[in-house]
């Protein structure tokens, strides 16, 4: 068998380990000859022994290969943080997996292995990530901010609940983030690797419940708060798209363009935070206008916002020497997945950390002594 010079070392292996392994597995005798500057692998034995050894050598000299075209966004999931996912796949399936970036947000994933069986298993694992089962759900634009949560905390928590094999994505323009046929809604894509339909159904139920909770929260916001939340969500979407495009520009070698897009993403993020601050103030006014200072309603706010308003109110009364009973309405979490509230336990944790006495007035209300 003709053997290119750069493949001789692979056929022999470290300390002759590979060629010895081929001898043991096939039963054939093998040696590498060099004549006139050309290298040959010489095999002799019975017909079956030679056939097996020839296959093993050819798999090293010209390893089985397959190429999968993919979107760069999906290929990034294949690579994983610091290359952890792709390294684990290579080790598990005894294959080499290389991502060859192309223009326009696409790439080729090249898989090679020493044996067809390993190649087939590696390809199956790669396709499970690149071509996952998915379902697109719709979320009203003005509820997207609540679905994402403070700096992404809510959607990250949702991602953890769905598991490592699943993804919950607010889709970008190419994935029809702002649904072209429905300008009032945003597409939320739920996907699972491994093509597990039961797992996809489980994740869909979790995400649908979160969307339902986010939509229910709109009723607590008032017109001004709802409008500002929608504007903040639009800036959050813009920030995500700009960061994604910045990453693509950097990967393609356009560092100046990447920096410009990154700066635009930062500006969108600042606008988002400013709009969310105005929205939280408008929602708080809507829920508490005309109510006494010893009453506070935290409906419609994120956990971070709710705790901020509560701390401010508590410190106001902690300055005097009287025992002031503050009625704090947190909500019972009836719209939350598994009927589990978010603000309520966070308020309790804060009050306990401040060592304040409190009583449970009802399922959605605390009386806090401050």
GROMACS .gro file of C-alpha atoms in nm:
model
  370
    1UNK     CA    1   0.000   0.000   0.000
    2UNK     CA    2   0.140   0.341  -0.095
    3UNK     CA    3   0.179   0.552   0.218
    4UNK     CA    4   0.233   0.931   0.212
    5UNK     CA    5   0.532   1.040   0.418
    6UNK     CA    6   0.312   1.238   0.660
    7UNK     CA    7   0.114   0.919   0.738
    8UNK     CA    8   0.408   0.689   0.811
    9UNK     CA    9   0.427   0.795   1.175
   10UNK     CA   10   0.053   0.734   1.220
   11UNK     CA   11   0.081   0.381   1.075
   12UNK     CA   12   0.376   0.293   1.299
   13UNK     CA   13   0.246   0.472   1.611
   14UNK     CA   14   0.435   0.579   1.919
   15UNK     CA   15   0.703   0.317   1.989
   16UNK     CA   16   0.551   0.099   1.715
   17UNK     CA   17   0.222   0.067   1.909
   18UNK     CA   18  -0.013   0.104   1.611
   19UNK     CA   19   0.160  -0.137   1.376
   20UNK     CA   20   0.185  -0.391   1.661
   21UNK     CA   21  -0.187  -0.352   1.727
   22UNK     CA   22  -0.265  -0.418   1.358
   23UNK     CA   23  -0.045  -0.730   1.363
   24UNK     CA   24  -0.222  -0.865   1.672
   25UNK     CA   25  -0.573  -0.788   1.545
   26UNK     CA   26  -0.527  -0.917   1.190
   27UNK     CA   27  -0.266  -1.190   1.246
   28UNK     CA   28  -0.076  -1.059   0.940
   29UNK     CA   29   0.288  -0.955   0.922
   30UNK     CA   30   0.345  -0.588   0.838
   31UNK     CA   31   0.644  -0.372   0.768
   32UNK     CA   32   0.704  -0.024   0.627
   33UNK     CA   33   0.955  -0.010   0.338
   34UNK     CA   34   1.116   0.296   0.183
   35UNK     CA   35   1.241   0.282  -0.173
   36UNK     CA   36   1.340   0.575  -0.392
   37UNK     CA   37   1.201   0.822  -0.143
   38UNK     CA   38   0.859   0.652  -0.150
   39UNK     CA   39   0.702   0.467   0.141
   40UNK     CA   40   0.504   0.143   0.121
   41UNK     CA   41   0.326  -0.067   0.377
   42UNK     CA   42   0.390  -0.434   0.294
   43UNK     CA   43   0.143  -0.691   0.427
   44UNK     CA   44   0.164  -1.071   0.399
   45UNK     CA   45  -0.026  -1.360   0.548
   46UNK     CA   46  -0.340  -1.558   0.466
   47UNK     CA   47  -0.602  -1.396   0.243
   48UNK     CA   48  -0.828  -1.310   0.540
   49UNK     CA   49  -0.536  -1.178   0.743
   50UNK     CA   50  -0.418  -0.956   0.456
   51UNK     CA   51  -0.770  -0.824   0.388
   52UNK     CA   52  -0.821  -0.726   0.753
   53UNK     CA   53  -0.478  -0.565   0.785
   54UNK     CA   54  -0.527  -0.377   0.458
   55UNK     CA   55  -0.855  -0.230   0.586
   56UNK     CA   56  -0.692  -0.125   0.913
   57UNK     CA   57  -0.399   0.041   0.734
   58UNK     CA   58  -0.622   0.215   0.479
   59UNK     CA   59  -0.832   0.357   0.762
   60UNK     CA   60  -0.516   0.528   0.886
   61UNK     CA   61  -0.373   0.633   0.548
   62UNK     CA   62  -0.711   0.749   0.411
   63UNK     CA   63  -0.942   0.763   0.713
   64UNK     CA   64  -1.321   0.745   0.663
   65UNK     CA   65  -1.460   1.097   0.648
   66UNK     CA   66  -1.792   1.275   0.638
   67UNK     CA   67  -1.874   1.647   0.601
   68UNK     CA   68  -2.184   1.809   0.750
   69UNK     CA   69  -2.288   2.162   0.654
   70UNK     CA   70  -2.416   2.360   0.952
   71UNK     CA   71  -2.507   2.704   1.079
   72UNK     CA   72  -2.231   2.859   1.288
   73UNK     CA   73  -2.474   2.918   1.576
   74UNK     CA   74  -2.535   2.543   1.605
   75UNK     CA   75  -2.166   2.465   1.553
   76UNK     CA   76  -2.083   2.679   1.855
   77UNK     CA   77  -2.300   2.445   2.064
   78UNK     CA   78  -2.108   2.151   1.916
   79UNK     CA   79  -1.779   2.311   2.021
   80UNK     CA   80  -1.904   2.397   2.370
   81UNK     CA   81  -1.741   2.620   2.635
   82UNK     CA   82  -1.366   2.616   2.580
   83UNK     CA   83  -1.409   2.329   2.332
   84UNK     CA   84  -1.533   2.095   2.607
   85UNK     CA   85  -1.820   1.939   2.409
   86UNK     CA   86  -1.626   1.863   2.092
   87UNK     CA   87  -1.332   1.725   2.291
   88UNK     CA   88  -1.563   1.492   2.483
   89UNK     CA   89  -1.722   1.367   2.159
   90UNK     CA   90  -1.381   1.300   2.003
   91UNK     CA   91  -1.267   1.103   2.306
   92UNK     CA   92  -1.592   0.907   2.338
   93UNK     CA   93  -1.615   0.804   1.971
   94UNK     CA   94  -1.243   0.778   1.885
   95UNK     CA   95  -1.285   1.033   1.605
   96UNK     CA   96  -1.146   1.369   1.498
   97UNK     CA   97  -1.402   1.648   1.459
   98UNK     CA   98  -1.301   1.977   1.298
   99UNK     CA   99  -1.519   2.285   1.241
  100UNK     CA  100  -1.420   2.465   0.919
  101UNK     CA  101  -1.572   2.814   0.925
  102UNK     CA  102  -1.723   2.959   0.609
  103UNK     CA  103  -1.875   3.297   0.529
  104UNK     CA  104  -2.236   3.397   0.587
  105UNK     CA  105  -2.265   3.233   0.926
  106UNK     CA  106  -2.216   2.878   0.793
  107UNK     CA  107  -1.947   2.615   0.840
  108UNK     CA  108  -1.848   2.260   0.753
  109UNK     CA  109  -1.807   2.003   1.028
  110UNK     CA  110  -1.549   1.747   0.914
  111UNK     CA  111  -1.548   1.411   1.094
  112UNK     CA  112  -1.277   1.149   1.046
  113UNK     CA  113  -1.222   0.820   1.228
  114UNK     CA  114  -0.994   0.519   1.207
  115UNK     CA  115  -1.290   0.289   1.148
  116UNK     CA  116  -1.629   0.319   0.973
  117UNK     CA  117  -1.811   0.210   1.290
  118UNK     CA  118  -1.651   0.491   1.492
  119UNK     CA  119  -1.727   0.739   1.214
  120UNK     CA  120  -2.094   0.637   1.212
  121UNK     CA  121  -2.126   0.680   1.591
  122UNK     CA  122  -1.946   1.015   1.585
  123UNK     CA  123  -2.164   1.141   1.299
  124UNK     CA  124  -2.480   1.039   1.485
  125UNK     CA  125  -2.366   1.227   1.797
  126UNK     CA  126  -2.270   1.537   1.597
  127UNK     CA  127  -2.599   1.544   1.406
  128UNK     CA  128  -2.790   1.517   1.733
  129UNK     CA  129  -2.641   1.855   1.829
  130UNK     CA  130  -2.641   2.022   1.487
  131UNK     CA  131  -2.988   1.901   1.388
  132UNK     CA  132  -3.187   1.881   1.714
  133UNK     CA  133  -3.557   1.830   1.750
  134UNK     CA  134  -3.721   2.165   1.814
  135UNK     CA  135  -4.050   2.344   1.855
  136UNK     CA  136  -4.111   2.717   1.811
  137UNK     CA  137  -4.335   2.886   2.067
  138UNK     CA  138  -4.470   3.242   2.056
  139UNK     CA  139  -4.425   3.495   2.336
  140UNK     CA  140  -4.583   3.845   2.324
  141UNK     CA  141  -4.308   4.103   2.266
  142UNK     CA  142  -4.388   4.294   2.584
  143UNK     CA  143  -4.356   3.974   2.791
  144UNK     CA  144  -4.012   3.877   2.657
  145UNK     CA  145  -3.832   4.091   2.916
  146UNK     CA  146  -4.004   3.905   3.200
  147UNK     CA  147  -3.927   3.572   3.033
  148UNK     CA  148  -3.557   3.662   3.011
  149UNK     CA  149  -3.543   3.810   3.365
  150UNK     CA  150  -3.284   4.032   3.534
  151UNK     CA  151  -2.979   4.019   3.306
  152UNK     CA  152  -3.095   3.681   3.175
  153UNK     CA  153  -3.133   3.515   3.516
  154UNK     CA  154  -3.481   3.377   3.449
  155UNK     CA  155  -3.407   3.220   3.112
  156UNK     CA  156  -3.081   3.077   3.250
  157UNK     CA  157  -3.278   2.916   3.533
  158UNK     CA  158  -3.523   2.782   3.275
  159UNK     CA  159  -3.232   2.645   3.072
  160UNK     CA  160  -3.100   2.463   3.380
  161UNK     CA  161  -3.444   2.315   3.447
  162UNK     CA  162  -3.460   2.184   3.089
  163UNK     CA  163  -3.118   2.019   3.119
  164UNK     CA  164  -2.782   2.015   2.942
  165UNK     CA  165  -2.919   1.844   2.629
  166UNK     CA  166  -3.178   2.118   2.573
  167UNK     CA  167  -3.166   2.479   2.453
  168UNK     CA  168  -3.409   2.765   2.501
  169UNK     CA  169  -3.335   3.045   2.254
  170UNK     CA  170  -3.491   3.383   2.182
  171UNK     CA  171  -3.437   3.356   1.809
  172UNK     CA  172  -3.244   3.615   1.608
  173UNK     CA  173  -3.358   3.759   1.276
  174UNK     CA  174  -3.237   3.458   1.077
  175UNK     CA  175  -3.442   3.233   1.303
  176UNK     CA  176  -3.736   3.470   1.264
  177UNK     CA  177  -3.702   3.616   1.613
  178UNK     CA  178  -3.959   3.885   1.531
  179UNK     CA  179  -4.212   3.662   1.363
  180UNK     CA  180  -4.265   3.808   1.015
  181UNK     CA  181  -4.628   3.704   1.013
  182UNK     CA  182  -4.700   3.822   1.367
  183UNK     CA  183  -4.525   4.148   1.462
  184UNK     CA  184  -4.665   4.134   1.817
  185UNK     CA  185  -4.490   3.810   1.910
  186UNK     CA  186  -4.136   3.679   1.945
  187UNK     CA  187  -4.033   3.323   1.861
  188UNK     CA  188  -3.889   3.115   2.145
  189UNK     CA  189  -3.722   2.800   2.015
  190UNK     CA  190  -3.706   2.494   2.240
  191UNK     CA  191  -3.470   2.223   2.114
  192UNK     CA  192  -3.318   1.901   2.243
  193UNK     CA  193  -3.017   1.704   2.124
  194UNK     CA  194  -3.050   1.331   2.074
  195UNK     CA  195  -3.391   1.359   1.905
  196UNK     CA  196  -3.572   1.258   2.223
  197UNK     CA  197  -3.941   1.344   2.171
  198UNK     CA  198  -4.040   1.285   2.534
  199UNK     CA  199  -3.763   1.516   2.654
  200UNK     CA  200  -3.871   1.782   2.403
  201UNK     CA  201  -4.228   1.759   2.531
  202UNK     CA  202  -4.109   1.801   2.891
  203UNK     CA  203  -3.907   2.111   2.801
  204UNK     CA  204  -4.194   2.259   2.600
  205UNK     CA  205  -4.424   2.229   2.904
  206UNK     CA  206  -4.170   2.414   3.120
  207UNK     CA  207  -4.123   2.696   2.867
  208UNK     CA  208  -4.497   2.729   2.799
  209UNK     CA  209  -4.554   2.765   3.174
  210UNK     CA  210  -4.288   3.040   3.194
  211UNK     CA  211  -4.443   3.225   2.899
  212UNK     CA  212  -4.785   3.195   3.063
  213UNK     CA  213  -4.645   3.345   3.384
  214UNK     CA  214  -4.477   3.628   3.193
  215UNK     CA  215  -4.803   3.706   3.010
  216UNK     CA  216  -5.004   3.694   3.334
  217UNK     CA  217  -4.762   3.948   3.479
  218UNK     CA  218  -4.860   4.197   3.207
  219UNK     CA  219  -5.196   4.245   3.379
  220UNK     CA  220  -5.016   4.396   3.679
  221UNK     CA  221  -4.810   4.650   3.485
  222UNK     CA  222  -5.051   4.918   3.368
  223UNK     CA  223  -5.035   5.080   3.024
  224UNK     CA  224  -4.718   5.283   3.083
  225UNK     CA  225  -4.526   4.997   3.244
  226UNK     CA  226  -4.630   4.757   2.969
  227UNK     CA  227  -4.521   5.001   2.697
  228UNK     CA  228  -4.182   5.058   2.860
  229UNK     CA  229  -4.127   4.683   2.910
  230UNK     CA  230  -4.192   4.627   2.538
  231UNK     CA  231  -3.939   4.899   2.448
  232UNK     CA  232  -3.685   4.744   2.686
  233UNK     CA  233  -3.743   4.401   2.528
  234UNK     CA  234  -3.678   4.549   2.182
  235UNK     CA  235  -3.344   4.685   2.304
  236UNK     CA  236  -3.261   4.349   2.464
  237UNK     CA  237  -3.326   4.181   2.129
  238UNK     CA  238  -3.109   4.438   1.951
  239UNK     CA  239  -2.828   4.378   2.200
  240UNK     CA  240  -2.842   4.001   2.142
  241UNK     CA  241  -2.835   4.041   1.764
  242UNK     CA  242  -2.546   4.292   1.776
  243UNK     CA  243  -2.338   4.064   2.000
  244UNK     CA  244  -2.404   3.767   1.770
  245UNK     CA  245  -2.304   3.968   1.463
  246UNK     CA  246  -1.999   4.100   1.647
  247UNK     CA  247  -1.889   3.744   1.722
  248UNK     CA  248  -1.938   3.643   1.357
  249UNK     CA  249  -1.740   3.946   1.237
  250UNK     CA  250  -1.454   3.864   1.476
  251UNK     CA  251  -1.448   3.500   1.366
  252UNK     CA  252  -1.429   3.611   1.000
  253UNK     CA  253  -1.131   3.837   1.076
  254UNK     CA  254  -1.313   4.173   1.074
  255UNK     CA  255  -1.195   4.294   1.415
  256UNK     CA  256  -1.284   4.660   1.350
  257UNK     CA  257  -1.636   4.565   1.248
  258UNK     CA  258  -1.665   4.334   1.549
  259UNK     CA  259  -1.564   4.617   1.784
  260UNK     CA  260  -1.820   4.853   1.626
  261UNK     CA  261  -2.098   4.595   1.661
  262UNK     CA  262  -1.994   4.520   2.019
  263UNK     CA  263  -2.014   4.893   2.102
  264UNK     CA  264  -2.362   4.905   1.947
  265UNK     CA  265  -2.463   4.608   2.165
  266UNK     CA  266  -2.338   4.788   2.476
  267UNK     CA  267  -2.542   5.099   2.387
  268UNK     CA  268  -2.853   4.883   2.338
  269UNK     CA  269  -2.786   4.721   2.676
  270UNK     CA  270  -2.763   5.061   2.846
  271UNK     CA  271  -3.092   5.168   2.685
  272UNK     CA  272  -3.252   4.840   2.792
  273UNK     CA  273  -3.148   4.891   3.154
  274UNK     CA  274  -3.270   5.253   3.154
  275UNK     CA  275  -3.606   5.154   3.005
  276UNK     CA  276  -3.647   4.867   3.252
  277UNK     CA  277  -3.576   5.107   3.538
  278UNK     CA  278  -3.845   5.345   3.411
  279UNK     CA  279  -4.078   5.048   3.359
  280UNK     CA  280  -4.026   4.922   3.715
  281UNK     CA  281  -4.101   5.270   3.854
  282UNK     CA  282  -4.416   5.297   3.641
  283UNK     CA  283  -4.534   4.949   3.747
  284UNK     CA  284  -4.465   5.023   4.113
  285UNK     CA  285  -4.664   5.348   4.090
  286UNK     CA  286  -4.949   5.166   3.917
  287UNK     CA  287  -4.967   4.900   4.190
  288UNK     CA  288  -4.918   5.130   4.489
  289UNK     CA  289  -5.071   5.467   4.396
  290UNK     CA  290  -5.297   5.599   4.671
  291UNK     CA  291  -5.195   5.321   4.912
  292UNK     CA  292  -5.048   5.396   5.261
  293UNK     CA  293  -4.672   5.370   5.313
  294UNK     CA  294  -4.722   5.063   5.531
  295UNK     CA  295  -4.849   4.875   5.226
  296UNK     CA  296  -4.635   4.761   4.932
  297UNK     CA  297  -4.741   4.554   4.628
  298UNK     CA  298  -4.458   4.390   4.432
  299UNK     CA  299  -4.664   4.235   4.152
  300UNK     CA  300  -4.533   4.283   3.797
  301UNK     CA  301  -4.171   4.337   3.900
  302UNK     CA  302  -3.865   4.118   3.855
  303UNK     CA  303  -3.711   3.971   4.171
  304UNK     CA  304  -3.424   4.222   4.165
  305UNK     CA  305  -3.659   4.518   4.118
  306UNK     CA  306  -3.899   4.396   4.387
  307UNK     CA  307  -3.623   4.358   4.644
  308UNK     CA  308  -3.491   4.704   4.559
  309UNK     CA  309  -3.826   4.871   4.629
  310UNK     CA  310  -3.879   4.663   4.944
  311UNK     CA  311  -3.535   4.748   5.086
  312UNK     CA  312  -3.602   5.118   5.031
  313UNK     CA  313  -3.937   5.098   5.212
  314UNK     CA  314  -3.794   4.892   5.500
  315UNK     CA  315  -3.505   5.132   5.557
  316UNK     CA  316  -3.750   5.420   5.570
  317UNK     CA  317  -3.929   5.268   5.871
  318UNK     CA  318  -3.621   5.117   6.035
  319UNK     CA  319  -3.497   5.471   6.102
  320UNK     CA  320  -3.759   5.524   6.374
  321UNK     CA  321  -3.796   5.342   6.708
  322UNK     CA  322  -4.150   5.215   6.658
  323UNK     CA  323  -4.264   4.869   6.549
  324UNK     CA  324  -4.422   4.937   6.209
  325UNK     CA  325  -4.612   4.646   6.048
  326UNK     CA  326  -4.553   4.661   5.671
  327UNK     CA  327  -4.805   4.467   5.459
  328UNK     CA  328  -4.600   4.322   5.173
  329UNK     CA  329  -4.791   4.164   4.882
  330UNK     CA  330  -4.564   3.927   4.690
  331UNK     CA  331  -4.815   3.714   4.503
  332UNK     CA  332  -4.868   3.343   4.553
  333UNK     CA  333  -4.705   3.223   4.231
  334UNK     CA  334  -5.020   3.063   4.088
  335UNK     CA  335  -4.896   3.132   3.733
  336UNK     CA  336  -4.546   3.002   3.794
  337UNK     CA  337  -4.429   2.657   3.678
  338UNK     CA  338  -4.517   2.400   3.943
  339UNK     CA  339  -4.701   2.691   4.114
  340UNK     CA  340  -4.367   2.800   4.262
  341UNK     CA  341  -4.337   3.175   4.331
  342UNK     CA  342  -4.014   3.366   4.273
  343UNK     CA  343  -4.060   3.695   4.458
  344UNK     CA  344  -4.216   3.539   4.769
  345UNK     CA  345  -3.917   3.322   4.873
  346UNK     CA  346  -3.675   3.602   4.780
  347UNK     CA  347  -3.860   3.842   5.013
  348UNK     CA  348  -3.855   3.589   5.294
  349UNK     CA  349  -3.481   3.533   5.247
  350UNK     CA  350  -3.418   3.910   5.259
  351UNK     CA  351  -3.628   3.963   5.572
  352UNK     CA  352  -3.462   3.671   5.751
  353UNK     CA  353  -3.115   3.802   5.656
  354UNK     CA  354  -3.211   4.140   5.807
  355UNK     CA  355  -3.331   3.956   6.120
  356UNK     CA  356  -3.676   4.115   6.105
  357UNK     CA  357  -3.989   3.954   6.250
  358UNK     CA  358  -4.266   3.866   6.007
  359UNK     CA  359  -4.595   3.678   5.985
  360UNK     CA  360  -4.766   3.513   5.691
  361UNK     CA  361  -5.090   3.709   5.642
  362UNK     CA  362  -5.206   3.481   5.361
  363UNK     CA  363  -5.054   3.273   5.079
  364UNK     CA  364  -4.932   3.586   4.895
  365UNK     CA  365  -4.878   3.840   5.174
  366UNK     CA  366  -4.629   3.894   5.459
  367UNK     CA  367  -4.659   4.130   5.754
  368UNK     CA  368  -4.302   4.253   5.816
  369UNK     CA  369  -4.217   4.433   6.140
  370UNK     CA  370  -3.975   4.714   6.070
   0.00000   0.00000   0.00000
